Amino acid sequence: MSVIDLATARTRFTLPDELHASEPPEARGLSRDEVRLLITDGRAGRADDSGSAPGAGGGEVRHARFRDLGGHLRAGDLLVVNTSATLPAAVDAQRSDGRGVIVHFSTELDDGRWLVEMRPPENGGGPVPDGRAGEAVALPAGVEMTVEEAYPDPGLTSGSRLWKVRVGAAVPAYLNEHGRPITYGYLRGRWPLSHYQTVFAREPGSAEMPSAARPFTNDLVLDLIARGVVVAPVTLHTGISSLEAGEPPLPERYRVPEQTARLVELTKRNGGRVIAVGTTATRALESAALPDGTVLPSEGWTELVLGPDRSAYAVDGLISGLHAPDASHLLLLEAVAGPDVVGRAYEAALEKRYLWHEFGDSSLLLR
């Protein structure tokens, strides 16, 4: 897999262990929309009476709860949301030599095969180092998974992190019966699939939750609509996020409907802002965008990587959780909001002890 230079991401920091959100906010006594919201606006620069801090070149920083989002948007703004639903994409399995393995189903390919990652049962040290082409893996209920070739380099016969496999069952239905949500080492305990779905989820297909939308509730969406904020859908089925440092995001299947493309054009014509909910919605919309900001109806596979070589054409801001120091998502955030805005936001999030990852706090980044 190709490598991108994350040294070009100007947002650099060290994340203390205690700032990993280890459980959902509901387990911390909060509703979804009570997580904290950090707002950084690159066009503002003065502190207000609420204790906000002026940014050093990165705009104003404000702190709120997510349920107050409507007070930081304007009538005529367009929120673009990802309607992909999360699959229970982790399955406990057994390798041919009897060792246990966790299979993470990432992406369904056009030829019916799936892209998977195999991890040791303790799930703490990355993928298994000795996966090999031709290996048969026993899944629950007598289903066999055949490891066919390495990805992205089919010339490798062993040691790849990702593999193309065939499964002797219809995978989505099988996962609904035998899978569970993908989890990582910073989480404490396991949580049901409902904790990994967003209020916008309609079409199953994501290996991991499009988590930027998790703090939204039905009541909050109704409040936004009453304030004149418009909501439009895109779909992008996310692959696994456990990429090695410097690896670009995987190719992902996406769709931008004609109605959403028209709403983007109407919003920009009337002076509104296009705000993507998450890196997934951003990637989908920008995959259909022209350099002048026009968005065309589009669907297929996207390999788009936003960063220094490709800034955002259509998106004016985004709502996002907080990403790890080595995540390629940081380049995307900087491509949308600018490195000064992102750097100021992350500096403030660390200072105010915001929580990271899918069950953590949120940010609204405006360029």
Coordinates of N, CA and C in Angstrom, one line a residue, residues 36-158:
R36 N -19.3 17.2 24.3 CA -18.9 18.6 24.1 C -18.6 18.9 22.6
L37 N -18.8 20.1 22.3 CA -18.6 20.6 20.9 C -17.6 21.8 20.9
L38 N -16.5 21.6 20.2 CA -15.6 22.7 20.1 C -15.8 23.4 18.7
I39 N -15.9 24.7 18.7 CA -16.2 25.4 17.4 C -15.0 26.3 17.1
T40 N -14.4 26.1 15.9 CA -13.3 27.0 15.5 C -13.7 27.6 14.1
D41 N -13.7 28.9 14.1 CA -14.1 29.6 12.9 C -13.0 30.4 12.4
G42 N -12.5 30.1 11.2 CA -11.3 30.8 10.7 C -11.6 32.3 10.4
R43 N -12.8 32.6 10.2 CA -13.1 34.0 9.9 C -13.4 34.9 11.1
A44 N -13.4 34.3 12.2 CA -13.6 35.1 13.5 C -12.3 35.2 14.2
G45 N -12.2 36.2 15.0 CA -10.9 36.4 15.7 C -11.0 37.1 17.0
R46 N -12.1 37.3 17.5 CA -12.2 38.1 18.8 C -12.9 37.2 19.8
A47 N -12.5 37.3 21.1 CA -13.1 36.6 22.1 C -14.5 37.2 22.4
D48 N -15.4 36.4 22.9 CA -16.7 37.0 23.3 C -16.9 36.8 24.8
D49 N -18.0 37.2 25.3 CA -18.3 37.2 26.8 C -18.4 35.9 27.4
S50 N -18.5 34.8 26.6 CA -18.7 33.5 27.1 C -17.4 32.8 27.5
G51 N -16.3 33.5 27.4 CA -15.1 32.8 27.8 C -14.3 32.2 26.6
S52 N -14.8 32.5 25.4 CA -14.1 32.0 24.2 C -12.8 32.6 24.1
A53 N -11.9 31.9 23.4 CA -10.5 32.4 23.2 C -10.2 32.8 21.8
P54 N -9.6 33.9 21.6 CA -9.2 34.2 20.2 C -8.1 33.3 19.7
G55 N -8.1 32.9 18.5 CA -7.1 32.0 17.9 C -5.9 32.8 17.5
A56 N -4.8 32.2 17.6 CA -3.5 32.8 17.1 C -3.4 32.4 15.6
G57 N -4.1 33.2 14.8 CA -4.1 32.9 13.3 C -5.1 31.8 12.9
G58 N -5.7 31.2 13.9 CA -6.6 30.1 13.6 C -8.1 30.4 13.9
G59 N -8.4 31.6 14.1 CA -9.8 32.0 14.4 C -10.2 31.8 15.8
E60 N -11.5 32.1 16.0 CA -12.1 32.0 17.4 C -12.4 30.6 17.8
V61 N -12.2 30.3 19.0 CA -12.5 29.0 19.6 C -13.6 29.1 20.6
R62 N -14.6 28.4 20.5 CA -15.7 28.4 21.4 C -16.0 27.0 21.9
H63 N -16.6 26.9 23.1 CA -17.0 25.6 23.6 C -18.4 25.5 24.0
A64 N -19.1 24.4 23.6 CA -20.5 24.2 23.8 C -20.8 22.7 24.0
R65 N -22.1 22.4 24.1 CA -22.5 21.0 24.0 C -23.1 20.8 22.6
F66 N -23.0 19.6 22.1 CA -23.4 19.3 20.8 C -24.9 19.7 20.5
R67 N -25.7 19.6 21.5 CA -27.1 19.9 21.3 C -27.3 21.4 21.0
D68 N -26.3 22.2 21.2 CA -26.3 23.6 20.9 C -25.8 23.9 19.5
L69 N -25.7 22.9 18.7 CA -25.1 23.1 17.3 C -25.8 24.1 16.5
G70 N -27.2 24.1 16.6 CA -28.0 25.1 15.8 C -27.6 26.5 16.1
G71 N -27.1 26.9 17.3 CA -26.7 28.2 17.6 C -25.4 28.6 16.9
H72 N -24.7 27.7 16.3 CA -23.5 28.0 15.6 C -23.5 27.8 14.1
L73 N -24.7 27.5 13.6 CA -25.0 27.4 12.2 C -25.9 28.6 11.8
R74 N -26.2 28.8 10.5 CA -27.0 29.8 10.0 C -28.1 29.3 9.1
A75 N -29.3 29.9 9.1 CA -30.3 29.6 8.2 C -29.7 29.6 6.8
G76 N -30.0 28.6 6.0 CA -29.4 28.5 4.6 C -28.2 27.7 4.6
D77 N -27.6 27.3 5.7 CA -26.5 26.3 5.7 C -27.0 25.0 5.3
L78 N -26.1 24.2 4.6 CA -26.4 22.8 4.2 C -25.6 21.8 5.0
L79 N -26.2 20.9 5.7 CA -25.4 19.8 6.3 C -25.5 18.6 5.4
V80 N -24.4 18.0 5.1 CA -24.3 16.9 4.2 C -24.0 15.7 5.1
V81 N -24.8 14.7 5.1 CA -24.7 13.6 6.1 C -24.5 12.2 5.3
N82 N -23.9 11.3 6.0 CA -23.6 10.0 5.4 C -24.7 9.0 5.9
T83 N -25.4 8.4 5.0 CA -26.5 7.5 5.3 C -26.1 6.0 5.4
S84 N -24.8 5.8 5.3 CA -24.3 4.4 5.5 C -24.5 3.9 6.9
A85 N -25.0 2.7 7.0 CA -25.2 2.0 8.3 C -24.0 1.1 8.6
T86 N -23.7 0.9 9.9 CA -22.6 0.1 10.3 C -22.9 -1.4 10.3
L87 N -22.0 -2.2 9.8 CA -22.2 -3.7 9.8 C -21.5 -4.2 11.1
P88 N -22.0 -5.3 11.6 CA -21.3 -6.0 12.7 C -20.2 -6.8 12.1
A89 N -19.1 -6.1 11.8 CA -18.1 -6.6 10.8 C -16.9 -7.4 11.4
A90 N -17.0 -7.7 12.7 CA -15.9 -8.5 13.4 C -16.4 -9.9 13.7
V91 N -15.7 -10.9 13.3 CA -16.1 -12.3 13.5 C -14.9 -13.0 14.2
D92 N -15.2 -13.8 15.2 CA -14.2 -14.6 15.9 C -14.1 -15.9 15.1
A93 N -12.9 -16.3 14.7 CA -12.7 -17.4 13.8 C -11.5 -18.2 14.2
Q94 N -11.2 -19.3 13.4 CA -10.1 -20.2 13.7 C -9.3 -20.4 12.5
R95 N -8.0 -20.3 12.6 CA -7.1 -20.6 11.5 C -6.9 -22.1 11.4
S96 N -6.3 -22.5 10.2 CA -6.1 -23.9 10.0 C -5.2 -24.6 11.0
D97 N -4.4 -23.9 11.6 CA -3.5 -24.6 12.7 C -4.1 -24.5 14.0
G98 N -5.3 -24.1 14.2 CA -6.1 -24.1 15.4 C -6.0 -22.8 16.2
R99 N -5.2 -21.8 15.7 CA -5.1 -20.6 16.4 C -6.3 -19.7 16.2
G100 N -6.7 -19.0 17.2 CA -7.9 -18.1 17.1 C -7.5 -16.8 16.3
V101 N -8.4 -16.2 15.7 CA -8.2 -15.0 14.9 C -9.5 -14.2 14.9
I102 N -9.4 -12.9 14.8 CA -10.5 -12.0 14.6 C -10.5 -11.5 13.2
V103 N -11.5 -11.7 12.4 CA -11.6 -11.3 11.1 C -12.4 -10.0 11.0
H104 N -11.8 -8.9 10.5 CA -12.5 -7.7 10.3 C -12.9 -7.5 8.8
F105 N -14.2 -7.6 8.5 CA -14.6 -7.5 7.1 C -14.7 -6.0 6.8
S106 N -13.9 -5.6 5.8 CA -13.7 -4.2 5.5 C -14.6 -3.7 4.3
T107 N -14.5 -4.3 3.2 CA -15.1 -3.8 2.0 C -15.5 -4.9 1.1
E108 N -16.7 -4.8 0.5 CA -17.2 -5.8 -0.5 C -16.7 -5.3 -1.9
L109 N -16.1 -6.2 -2.6 CA -15.5 -5.8 -3.9 C -16.5 -6.1 -5.0
D110 N -16.2 -5.6 -6.2 CA -17.2 -5.8 -7.3 C -17.3 -7.3 -7.8
D111 N -16.3 -8.1 -7.5 CA -16.3 -9.5 -7.9 C -16.9 -10.4 -6.9
G112 N -17.4 -9.9 -5.8 CA -18.0 -10.7 -4.8 C -17.1 -11.1 -3.6
R113 N -15.8 -10.8 -3.8 CA -14.9 -11.1 -2.7 C -14.9 -9.9 -1.7
W114 N -14.3 -10.1 -0.6 CA -14.3 -9.1 0.5 C -12.8 -8.8 0.8
L115 N -12.6 -7.6 1.2 CA -11.3 -7.2 1.7 C -11.4 -7.3 3.2
V116 N -10.4 -8.0 3.8 CA -10.5 -8.3 5.3 C -9.1 -8.0 5.9
E117 N -9.1 -7.8 7.2 CA -7.9 -7.7 8.0 C -8.1 -8.8 9.1
M118 N -7.0 -9.6 9.3 CA -7.0 -10.6 10.4 C -6.2 -10.1 11.5
R119 N -6.8 -10.2 12.7 CA -6.1 -9.7 13.9 C -6.0 -10.8 15.0
P120 N -5.0 -10.8 15.8 CA -5.0 -11.8 16.9 C -6.1 -11.7 17.9
P121 N -6.5 -12.7 18.6 CA -7.6 -12.6 19.5 C -7.5 -11.5 20.5
E122 N -6.3 -11.2 21.0 CA -6.2 -10.1 22.0 C -6.4 -8.7 21.3
N123 N -6.3 -8.6 20.0 CA -6.6 -7.4 19.2 C -5.8 -6.2 19.7
G124 N -4.6 -6.4 20.1 CA -3.9 -5.3 20.7 C -2.7 -4.8 19.9
G125 N -2.2 -5.7 19.0 CA -0.9 -5.3 18.3 C -1.0 -5.3 16.8
G126 N -2.1 -5.0 16.3 CA -2.2 -4.9 14.8 C -2.6 -6.2 14.2
P127 N -2.4 -6.3 12.9 CA -2.8 -7.5 12.2 C -1.9 -8.7 12.4
V128 N -2.4 -9.9 12.2 CA -1.5 -11.1 12.3 C -0.3 -11.0 11.3
P129 N 0.9 -11.3 11.7 CA 2.0 -11.1 10.8 C 2.2 -12.2 9.8
D130 N 1.5 -13.3 9.9 CA 1.8 -14.5 9.1 C 0.6 -15.0 8.3
G131 N -0.3 -14.1 8.0 CA -1.4 -14.5 7.1 C -0.8 -14.9 5.7
R132 N -1.5 -15.8 5.0 CA -0.9 -16.3 3.8 C -1.9 -16.6 2.8
A133 N -1.6 -16.4 1.5 CA -2.5 -16.8 0.4 C -2.8 -18.3 0.4
G134 N -4.0 -18.7 0.2 CA -4.4 -20.1 0.2 C -4.9 -20.6 1.5
E135 N -4.7 -19.8 2.5 CA -5.1 -20.2 3.9 C -6.6 -20.4 4.0
A136 N -7.1 -21.4 4.6 CA -8.5 -21.6 4.9 C -8.8 -21.2 6.4
V137 N -9.8 -20.3 6.6 CA -10.1 -19.9 7.9 C -11.6 -20.3 8.2
A138 N -11.7 -21.0 9.4 CA -13.0 -21.5 9.8 C -13.8 -20.4 10.5
L139 N -15.0 -20.0 9.9 CA -15.8 -19.1 10.6 C -16.9 -19.8 11.3
P140 N -17.6 -19.2 12.3 CA -18.7 -19.9 13.0 C -19.8 -20.4 12.0
A141 N -20.5 -21.4 12.5 CA -21.6 -22.1 11.8 C -21.1 -22.8 10.6
G142 N -19.9 -23.3 10.6 CA -19.4 -24.2 9.5 C -19.1 -23.4 8.2
V143 N -18.9 -22.2 8.2 CA -18.6 -21.4 7.0 C -17.1 -21.2 6.9
E144 N -16.6 -21.4 5.6 CA -15.2 -21.3 5.4 C -14.9 -20.0 4.6
M145 N -13.8 -19.4 5.0 CA -13.3 -18.2 4.3 C -11.9 -18.6 3.7
T146 N -11.8 -18.4 2.4 CA -10.5 -18.7 1.7 C -9.8 -17.4 1.4
V147 N -8.5 -17.4 1.9 CA -7.7 -16.2 1.7 C -7.0 -16.4 0.3
E148 N -7.4 -15.5 -0.6 CA -6.9 -15.7 -2.0 C -5.7 -14.9 -2.4
E149 N -5.7 -13.6 -2.1 CA -4.5 -12.8 -2.5 C -4.4 -11.6 -1.6
A150 N -3.1 -11.1 -1.5 CA -2.8 -9.9 -0.7 C -3.3 -8.7 -1.4
Y151 N -3.6 -7.7 -0.6 CA -4.0 -6.3 -1.1 C -3.1 -5.3 -0.3
P152 N -2.6 -4.3 -1.1 CA -2.8 -4.0 -2.5 C -1.8 -4.7 -3.4
D153 N -0.9 -5.5 -2.9 CA 0.2 -6.1 -3.7 C -0.1 -7.6 -3.8
P154 N -0.8 -8.0 -4.9 CA -1.1 -9.5 -5.0 C 0.1 -10.4 -5.1
G155 N 1.3 -9.8 -5.3 CA 2.5 -10.6 -5.4 C 2.9 -11.1 -4.1
L156 N 2.5 -10.6 -3.0 CA 2.9 -11.1 -1.7 C 2.1 -12.4 -1.4
T157 N 2.8 -13.4 -0.9 CA 2.2 -14.6 -0.6 C 2.0 -14.8 0.9
S158 N 2.6 -13.9 1.7 CA 2.4 -13.9 3.2 C 2.8 -12.5 3.7

